[in-house]
Tab-separated table of N, CA, C and O in Angstrom:
chain	number	residue	atom	x	y	z
A	142	MET	N	-76.735	-33.469	-17.722
A	142	MET	CA	-76.936	-34.954	-18.138
A	142	MET	C	-75.899	-35.652	-18.843
A	142	MET	O	-74.769	-35.084	-19.774
A	143	ALA	N	-75.117	-36.356	-17.943
A	143	ALA	CA	-74.160	-37.797	-18.756
A	143	ALA	C	-74.728	-37.856	-19.224
A	143	ALA	O	-75.889	-39.049	-20.240
A	144	LYS	N	-73.301	-38.438	-20.346
A	144	LYS	CA	-73.808	-39.296	-21.977
A	144	LYS	C	-72.953	-40.519	-21.576
A	144	LYS	O	-71.930	-40.461	-21.435
A	145	ILE	N	-73.603	-41.095	-21.657
A	145	ILE	CA	-73.207	-42.311	-22.049
A	145	ILE	C	-72.988	-43.114	-23.269
A	145	ILE	O	-73.374	-43.441	-23.314
A	146	GLY	N	-71.713	-43.887	-23.901
A	146	GLY	CA	-71.821	-44.533	-24.963
A	146	GLY	C	-70.654	-44.414	-25.331
A	146	GLY	O	-69.615	-43.847	-25.532
A	147	PRO	N	-70.957	-45.039	-27.052
A	147	PRO	CA	-71.825	-45.844	-27.421
A	147	PRO	C	-71.385	-47.487	-26.945
A	147	PRO	O	-70.673	-48.099	-26.405
A	148	LYS	N	-72.684	-47.816	-26.681
A	148	LYS	CA	-72.358	-49.553	-26.440
A	148	LYS	C	-72.479	-50.107	-27.751
A	148	LYS	O	-73.962	-50.142	-27.952
A	149	ASN	N	-72.127	-51.045	-27.770
A	149	ASN	CA	-72.504	-52.498	-28.948
A	149	ASN	C	-72.676	-52.913	-28.360
A	149	ASN	O	-72.361	-54.027	-26.818
A	150	PRO	N	-74.176	-53.928	-28.501
A	150	PRO	CA	-74.464	-55.570	-28.464
A	150	PRO	C	-72.720	-56.358	-28.490
A	150	PRO	O	-72.394	-56.579	-28.723
A	151	SER	N	-73.310	-57.790	-27.641
A	151	SER	CA	-72.827	-58.978	-27.463
A	151	SER	C	-73.566	-60.014	-27.980
A	151	SER	O	-72.826	-60.960	-28.161
A	152	ILE	N	-74.769	-60.025	-27.557
A	152	ILE	CA	-75.702	-61.011	-28.018
A	152	ILE	C	-76.033	-60.754	-29.803
A	152	ILE	O	-76.932	-59.569	-29.451
A	153	PHE	N	-76.902	-61.690	-30.865
A	153	PHE	CA	-77.455	-61.275	-31.849
A	153	PHE	C	-78.592	-63.130	-32.072
A	153	PHE	O	-77.234	-63.187	-31.945
A	154	GLU	N	-79.378	-62.432	-32.556
A	154	GLU	CA	-80.269	-63.732	-32.935
A	154	GLU	C	-80.852	-62.982	-34.026
A	154	GLU	O	-81.480	-62.230	-34.181
A	155	SER	N	-80.617	-63.924	-35.061
A	155	SER	CA	-81.670	-63.889	-35.970
A	155	SER	C	-83.302	-65.262	-35.848
A	155	SER	O	-82.827	-66.631	-35.946
A	156	LEU	N	-84.413	-63.988	-36.117
A	156	LEU	CA	-85.122	-65.178	-35.255
A	156	LEU	C	-86.324	-64.360	-35.828
A	156	LEU	O	-86.909	-63.298	-36.134
A	157	THR	N	-87.800	-64.866	-36.198
A	157	THR	CA	-89.158	-64.718	-36.637
A	157	THR	C	-89.588	-64.753	-35.568
A	157	THR	O	-90.184	-65.191	-34.820
A	158	ASP	N	-90.741	-63.295	-35.627
A	158	ASP	CA	-91.844	-63.074	-34.444
A	158	ASP	C	-92.989	-63.961	-34.518
A	158	ASP	O	-93.818	-64.459	-33.792
A	159	ASN	N	-93.226	-65.569	-35.549
A	159	ASN	CA	-93.794	-66.619	-35.737
A	159	ASN	C	-93.389	-67.942	-35.670
A	159	ASN	O	-92.860	-67.686	-37.115
A	160	PRO	N	-93.617	-68.107	-34.877
A	160	PRO	CA	-92.312	-70.096	-35.487
A	160	PRO	C	-92.673	-71.126	-36.603
A	160	PRO	O	-91.588	-71.851	-37.041
A	161	SER	N	-94.196	-70.173	-36.887
A	161	SER	CA	-95.080	-71.673	-37.724
A	161	SER	C	-94.538	-71.001	-39.420
A	161	SER	O	-94.736	-71.738	-40.422
A	162	ALA	N	-93.772	-69.298	-39.594
A	162	ALA	CA	-93.554	-68.737	-40.530
A	162	ALA	C	-92.203	-69.012	-41.183
A	162	ALA	O	-91.123	-68.755	-40.290
A	163	ALA	N	-91.733	-69.540	-42.538
A	163	ALA	CA	-90.084	-69.737	-42.441
A	163	ALA	C	-89.952	-68.083	-42.471
A	163	ALA	O	-90.644	-67.847	-43.020
A	164	CYS	N	-88.333	-67.897	-42.745
A	164	CYS	CA	-87.947	-66.633	-43.019
A	164	CYS	C	-86.369	-67.203	-42.957
A	164	CYS	O	-85.859	-68.023	-42.796
A	165	PHE	N	-86.156	-65.742	-44.113
A	165	PHE	CA	-84.226	-66.073	-44.519
A	165	PHE	C	-83.662	-65.277	-43.172
A	165	PHE	O	-83.580	-64.603	-42.815
A	166	ALA	N	-82.373	-66.286	-42.748
A	166	ALA	CA	-82.036	-65.864	-41.333
A	166	ALA	C	-80.702	-64.861	-42.544
A	166	ALA	O	-80.203	-65.205	-42.663
A	167	TRP	N	-80.159	-64.868	-40.812
A	167	TRP	CA	-79.363	-63.531	-41.795
A	167	TRP	C	-78.008	-64.476	-41.545
A	167	TRP	O	-77.801	-65.408	-40.688
A	168	ASN	N	-77.024	-64.286	-41.925
A	168	ASN	CA	-75.398	-64.753	-42.122
A	168	ASN	C	-74.525	-63.757	-41.100
A	168	ASN	O	-74.507	-62.184	-41.511
A	169	ASN	N	-73.899	-64.101	-41.021
A	169	ASN	CA	-72.689	-63.479	-39.487
A	169	ASN	C	-73.792	-62.872	-38.891
A	169	ASN	O	-72.785	-61.546	-39.187
A	170	PRO	N	-74.097	-63.175	-38.419
A	170	PRO	CA	-75.133	-62.509	-37.320
A	170	PRO	C	-74.757	-60.869	-36.862
A	170	PRO	O	-75.094	-59.148	-36.413
A	171	SER	N	-73.204	-61.811	-35.814
A	171	SER	CA	-72.660	-60.567	-35.102
A	171	SER	C	-71.318	-59.562	-35.628
A	171	SER	O	-71.078	-58.580	-34.610
A	172	ASN	N	-71.641	-59.789	-37.077
A	172	ASN	CA	-70.751	-58.948	-37.353
A	172	ASN	C	-71.571	-57.229	-37.205
A	172	ASN	O	-71.174	-56.304	-37.957
A	173	ALA	N	-73.288	-57.706	-37.341
A	173	ALA	CA	-73.528	-56.261	-36.970
A	173	ALA	C	-72.671	-55.147	-35.829
A	173	ALA	O	-73.326	-54.839	-35.241
A	174	ALA	N	-72.377	-55.292	-34.756
A	174	ALA	CA	-71.760	-55.421	-33.674
A	174	ALA	C	-71.063	-53.939	-33.696
A	174	ALA	O	-70.958	-53.160	-32.857
A	175	ASN	N	-69.568	-53.479	-34.937
A	175	ASN	CA	-69.286	-52.833	-35.415
A	175	ASN	C	-69.466	-52.107	-36.347
A	175	ASN	O	-70.105	-52.111	-37.639
A	176	SER	N	-68.906	-50.565	-36.328
A	176	SER	CA	-69.661	-50.622	-37.758
A	176	SER	C	-67.564	-50.480	-38.053
A	176	SER	O	-66.622	-49.489	-38.083
A	177	ASN	N	-67.315	-51.161	-38.775
A	177	ASN	CA	-66.548	-51.604	-39.360
A	177	ASN	C	-65.915	-52.186	-40.827
A	177	ASN	O	-65.305	-53.024	-41.473
A	178	ASP	N	-67.508	-52.243	-41.986
A	178	ASP	CA	-67.373	-52.089	-42.933
A	178	ASP	C	-67.534	-54.069	-42.956
A	178	ASP	O	-66.825	-55.002	-43.853
A	179	GLN	N	-67.853	-54.741	-41.831
A	179	GLN	CA	-68.007	-56.247	-41.740
A	179	GLN	C	-69.407	-56.624	-41.482
A	179	GLN	O	-70.146	-55.950	-40.743
A	180	TYR	N	-70.267	-57.023	-42.341
A	180	TYR	CA	-71.667	-56.667	-42.376
A	180	TYR	C	-72.435	-58.264	-41.963
A	180	TYR	O	-71.754	-59.282	-42.898
A	181	ALA	N	-73.621	-57.744	-41.448
A	181	ALA	CA	-74.703	-59.286	-41.642
A	181	ALA	C	-74.834	-59.234	-42.799
A	181	ALA	O	-75.396	-58.103	-43.333
A	182	SER	N	-75.373	-60.232	-43.043
A	182	SER	CA	-76.064	-60.538	-44.824
A	182	SER	C	-76.922	-61.517	-44.654
A	182	SER	O	-77.447	-62.176	-44.034
A	183	ASN	N	-77.369	-61.290	-46.099
A	183	ASN	CA	-78.795	-61.266	-46.740
A	183	ASN	C	-79.336	-62.139	-47.919
A	183	ASN	O	-78.488	-60.881	-48.556
A	184	THR	N	-79.069	-62.782	-48.177
A	184	THR	CA	-79.745	-63.433	-49.330
A	184	THR	C	-81.487	-63.401	-49.931
A	184	THR	O	-81.868	-64.271	-48.929
A	185	LEU	N	-82.272	-62.572	-49.568
A	185	LEU	CA	-83.289	-62.591	-49.482
A	185	LEU	C	-83.852	-62.645	-51.252
A	185	LEU	O	-83.927	-62.156	-51.871
A	186	LEU	N	-84.814	-63.779	-51.754
A	186	LEU	CA	-84.999	-63.854	-53.197
A	186	LEU	C	-86.523	-63.653	-53.188
A	186	LEU	O	-86.595	-63.066	-54.005
A	187	SER	N	-87.089	-64.458	-52.303
A	187	SER	CA	-88.074	-64.224	-51.957
A	187	SER	C	-88.616	-64.284	-50.791
A	187	SER	O	-88.156	-65.069	-49.804
A	188	GLY	N	-89.955	-64.117	-49.779
A	188	GLY	CA	-90.293	-64.248	-48.415
A	188	GLY	C	-89.973	-63.433	-47.677
A	188	GLY	O	-89.724	-62.399	-47.935
A	189	ASN	N	-90.263	-63.349	-46.312
A	189	ASN	CA	-89.991	-63.363	-45.157
A	189	ASN	C	-88.692	-63.259	-44.623
A	189	ASN	O	-87.820	-64.110	-44.900
A	190	LEU	N	-87.914	-62.222	-44.555
A	190	LEU	CA	-86.855	-62.358	-44.129
A	190	LEU	C	-87.253	-61.789	-42.501
A	190	LEU	O	-87.286	-61.581	-42.024
A	191	CYS	N	-86.042	-62.690	-41.675
A	191	CYS	CA	-85.969	-62.954	-40.160
A	191	CYS	C	-85.447	-61.373	-40.265
A	191	CYS	O	-84.806	-60.607	-39.944
A	192	TYR	N	-85.818	-61.402	-38.768
A	192	TYR	CA	-85.266	-59.573	-37.215
A	192	TYR	C	-83.905	-60.168	-36.966
A	192	TYR	O	-83.559	-61.576	-37.131
A	193	LEU	N	-83.412	-59.264	-37.371
A	193	LEU	CA	-81.529	-59.222	-36.418
A	193	LEU	C	-82.554	-58.251	-35.366
A	193	LEU	O	-82.231	-57.261	-35.069
A	194	LYS	N	-81.661	-59.267	-34.737
A	194	LYS	CA	-81.982	-59.017	-32.720
A	194	LYS	C	-80.591	-58.495	-32.010
A	194	LYS	O	-80.084	-59.764	-32.033
A	195	ALA	N	-80.557	-57.809	-31.876
A	195	ALA	CA	-79.105	-57.497	-30.776
A	195	ALA	C	-79.987	-56.541	-29.728
A	195	ALA	O	-80.452	-55.871	-29.516
A	196	ARG	N	-78.547	-57.689	-29.217
A	196	ARG	CA	-78.819	-57.458	-27.345
A	196	ARG	C	-77.412	-57.378	-26.315
A	196	ARG	O	-76.604	-57.986	-27.102
A	197	GLY	N	-77.557	-57.645	-25.653
A	197	GLY	CA	-76.814	-57.985	-24.185
A	197	GLY	C	-75.545	-56.421	-24.652
A	197	GLY	O	-74.704	-55.994	-24.297
A	198	PHE	N	-76.167	-54.934	-24.416
A	198	PHE	CA	-75.353	-53.553	-24.061
A	198	PHE	C	-74.808	-53.316	-23.630
A	198	PHE	O	-74.041	-52.320	-23.029
A	199	GLN	N	-75.338	-54.223	-22.159
A	199	GLN	CA	-74.258	-53.997	-20.291
A	199	GLN	C	-74.841	-52.129	-20.048
A	199	GLN	O	-74.011	-51.871	-19.569
A	200	PHE	N	-76.250	-51.978	-19.752
A	200	PHE	CA	-76.493	-50.714	-19.373
A	200	PHE	C	-75.898	-50.877	-18.014
A	200	PHE	O	-76.975	-52.620	-17.789
A	201	ASN	N	-75.507	-50.091	-17.854
A	201	ASN	CA	-75.143	-49.833	-15.545
A	201	ASN	C	-76.212	-48.506	-15.780
A	201	ASN	O	-75.131	-47.328	-15.612
A	202	VAL	N	-77.216	-48.719	-14.672
A	202	VAL	CA	-77.927	-47.100	-14.607
A	202	VAL	C	-77.965	-47.037	-13.465
A	202	VAL	O	-78.449	-47.964	-12.667
A	203	PRO	N	-77.414	-46.319	-12.605
A	203	PRO	CA	-77.690	-45.900	-11.196
A	203	PRO	C	-78.579	-46.302	-10.532
A	203	PRO	O	-79.180	-45.291	-11.068
A	204	SER	N	-78.447	-46.604	-9.430
A	204	SER	CA	-80.069	-46.269	-8.670
A	204	SER	C	-80.540	-45.207	-8.030
A	204	SER	O	-79.901	-43.907	-8.257
A	205	GLY	N	-81.702	-44.743	-8.972
A	205	GLY	CA	-82.147	-43.222	-8.505
A	205	GLY	C	-82.027	-42.939	-9.973
A	205	GLY	O	-82.852	-40.976	-9.872
A	206	ARG	N	-81.191	-42.974	-10.701
A	206	ARG	CA	-81.008	-42.145	-12.094
A	206	ARG	C	-82.331	-42.229	-13.025
A	206	ARG	O	-82.959	-43.514	-13.492
A	207	THR	N	-82.550	-41.422	-14.074
A	207	THR	CA	-83.327	-41.796	-15.020
A	207	THR	C	-82.699	-42.124	-16.742
A	207	THR	O	-81.858	-41.360	-16.924
A	208	ILE	N	-82.929	-42.843	-17.616
A	208	ILE	CA	-82.552	-42.972	-18.489
A	208	ILE	C	-83.618	-41.656	-19.050
A	208	ILE	O	-84.772	-42.113	-19.576
A	209	ASN	N	-82.926	-40.998	-19.896
A	209	ASN	CA	-83.997	-39.569	-20.866
A	209	ASN	C	-84.068	-39.741	-22.172
A	209	ASN	O	-84.296	-39.002	-22.822
A	210	GLY	N	-82.638	-41.111	-22.988
A	210	GLY	CA	-83.136	-40.721	-24.510
A	210	GLY	C	-81.872	-41.611	-24.880
A	210	GLY	O	-81.062	-42.145	-24.542
A	211	ILE	N	-82.641	-42.791	-25.804
A	211	ILE	CA	-82.123	-43.748	-26.647
A	211	ILE	C	-81.424	-44.180	-27.584
A	211	ILE	O	-82.602	-43.335	-29.348
A	212	LEU	N	-80.308	-43.543	-28.494
A	212	LEU	CA	-79.821	-43.109	-29.757
A	212	LEU	C	-79.223	-43.906	-30.635
A	212	LEU	O	-78.483	-44.619	-29.618
A	213	VAL	N	-80.400	-44.418	-31.178
A	213	VAL	CA	-80.188	-45.523	-31.791
A	213	VAL	C	-79.451	-45.895	-33.293
A	213	VAL	O	-80.224	-44.793	-34.295
A	214	GLU	N	-77.506	-45.962	-34.060
A	214	GLU	CA	-77.372	-46.293	-35.318
A	214	GLU	C	-77.295	-47.292	-36.271
A	214	GLU	O	-77.354	-48.331	-35.461
A	215	ILE	N	-78.156	-47.105	-37.225
A	215	ILE	CA	-77.963	-48.134	-37.959
A	215	ILE	C	-77.208	-47.998	-39.120
A	215	ILE	O	-77.446	-46.589	-40.498
A	216	GLU	N	-76.313	-48.779	-39.536
A	216	GLU	CA	-75.314	-48.337	-41.139
A	216	GLU	C	-75.510	-49.691	-41.889
A	216	GLU	O	-76.316	-51.310	-41.042
A	217	ARG	N	-76.419	-50.046	-43.148
A	217	ARG	CA	-76.419	-50.679	-43.889
A	217	ARG	C	-75.805	-50.445	-45.210
A	217	ARG	O	-75.970	-49.793	-45.901
A	218	SER	N	-75.810	-51.593	-45.973
A	218	SER	CA	-75.522	-51.548	-47.620
A	218	SER	C	-76.545	-53.172	-48.197
A	218	SER	O	-77.103	-53.253	-47.771
A	219	LYS	N	-75.976	-52.159	-49.452
A	219	LYS	CA	-76.880	-53.403	-50.416
A	219	LYS	C	-75.911	-53.886	-51.230
A	219	LYS	O	-75.311	-52.649	-52.085
A	220	SER	N	-76.506	-54.248	-52.809
A	220	SER	CA	-76.194	-54.622	-53.743
A	220	SER	C	-77.214	-55.322	-55.135
A	220	SER	O	-78.304	-55.565	-53.921
A	221	GLY	N	-77.240	-54.854	-56.086
A	221	GLY	CA	-78.249	-54.858	-56.710
A	221	GLY	C	-79.039	-54.274	-56.927
A	221	GLY	O	-79.309	-53.207	-56.443
A	222	LEU	N	-80.382	-54.661	-57.299
A	222	LEU	CA	-80.697	-53.708	-58.015
A	222	LEU	C	-82.710	-53.274	-56.787
A	222	LEU	O	-83.140	-52.567	-56.218
A	223	ALA	N	-82.242	-54.615	-55.569
A	223	ALA	CA	-83.389	-54.544	-55.112
A	223	ALA	C	-83.388	-53.063	-53.881
A	223	ALA	O	-82.151	-52.967	-53.996
A	224	GLU	N	-83.986	-52.550	-53.212
A	224	GLU	CA	-84.148	-51.259	-51.849
A	224	GLU	C	-84.029	-52.118	-50.784
A	224	GLU	O	-84.364	-53.261	-50.330
A	225	ALA	N	-83.003	-51.398	-50.229
A	225	ALA	CA	-82.549	-51.809	-48.404
A	225	ALA	C	-83.568	-50.745	-47.949
A	225	ALA	O	-83.197	-49.732	-47.526
A	226	VAL	N	-84.328	-51.625	-47.771
A	226	VAL	CA	-85.398	-50.359	-46.133
A	226	VAL	C	-85.621	-51.572	-44.837
A	226	VAL	O	-85.313	-52.513	-44.679
A	227	ASP	N	-85.202	-51.215	-43.660
A	227	ASP	CA	-86.120	-51.551	-42.555
A	227	ASP	C	-87.383	-51.113	-42.193
A	227	ASP	O	-88.240	-50.105	-42.721
A	228	ASN	N	-87.972	-52.565	-42.151
A	228	ASN	CA	-89.586	-52.415	-42.227
A	228	ASN	C	-89.583	-51.848	-40.366
A	228	ASN	O	-90.613	-50.722	-40.688
A	229	SER	N	-88.884	-51.811	-39.733
A	229	SER	CA	-89.346	-51.817	-38.561
A	229	SER	C	-87.943	-51.664	-37.626
A	229	SER	O	-86.924	-52.434	-38.173
A	230	VAL	N	-87.502	-50.959	-36.489
A	230	VAL	CA	-86.834	-50.502	-35.712
A	230	VAL	C	-87.229	-50.280	-34.378
A	230	VAL	O	-87.471	-49.663	-34.110
A	231	LYS	N	-86.828	-51.847	-33.383
A	231	LYS	CA	-88.202	-51.347	-32.172
A	231	LYS	C	-87.142	-51.654	-30.930
A	231	LYS	O	-85.829	-52.439	-30.802
A	232	ILE	N	-86.934	-50.637	-29.933
A	232	ILE	CA	-87.043	-50.554	-28.464
A	232	ILE	C	-86.762	-52.029	-27.765
A	232	ILE	O	-88.539	-51.287	-27.628
A	233	VAL	N	-86.654	-52.696	-27.187
A	233	VAL	CA	-87.201	-53.915	-26.268
A	233	VAL	C	-86.008	-54.029	-24.734
A	233	VAL	O	-85.324	-54.431	-24.860
A	234	ARG	N	-87.254	-53.982	-24.244
A	234	ARG	CA	-87.439	-54.468	-22.646
A	234	ARG	C	-87.664	-55.538	-21.966
A	234	ARG	O	-88.621	-55.566	-22.329
A	235	ASN	N	-87.055	-56.304	-20.964
A	235	ASN	CA	-87.803	-57.315	-20.414
A	235	ASN	C	-89.082	-58.245	-21.086
A	235	ASN	O	-89.707	-58.376	-20.897
A	236	ASN	N	-88.165	-58.773	-22.788
A	236	ASN	CA	-89.353	-58.690	-24.603
A	236	ASN	C	-90.128	-57.933	-24.166
A	236	ASN	O	-91.689	-59.092	-24.806
A	237	ALA	N	-90.201	-56.881	-24.081
A	237	ALA	CA	-91.487	-56.374	-24.092
A	237	ALA	C	-91.224	-54.912	-25.174
A	237	ALA	O	-90.160	-54.181	-24.564
A	238	ILE	N	-91.823	-54.486	-26.589
A	238	ILE	CA	-91.565	-53.519	-26.766
A	238	ILE	C	-91.653	-52.797	-26.679
A	238	ILE	O	-92.965	-52.323	-25.849
A	239	VAL	N	-90.557	-51.311	-26.559
A	239	VAL	CA	-90.941	-49.843	-25.322
A	239	VAL	C	-91.038	-48.852	-26.145
A	239	VAL	O	-90.658	-48.993	-27.572
């Protein structure tokens, strides 16, 4: 089985799944592209944090081939007393969670 990667995203969006709900947007979301100690950041005082959506991985799957798995690695950092946790991490294909 051939291994392809790593693939870094080229497009980043700070968004909410509920357009009528306010959320705290990410600062410098494109900093999430690489593991280089330059982070997308957010100062969440209270309320909801926007999703950070990464896309544009430029996968080129040859015809007749099957993807057998995807490995996603997330690097994060925090400051202060608050705990840094991910509420969810999702793979999306054609705007549908898979």
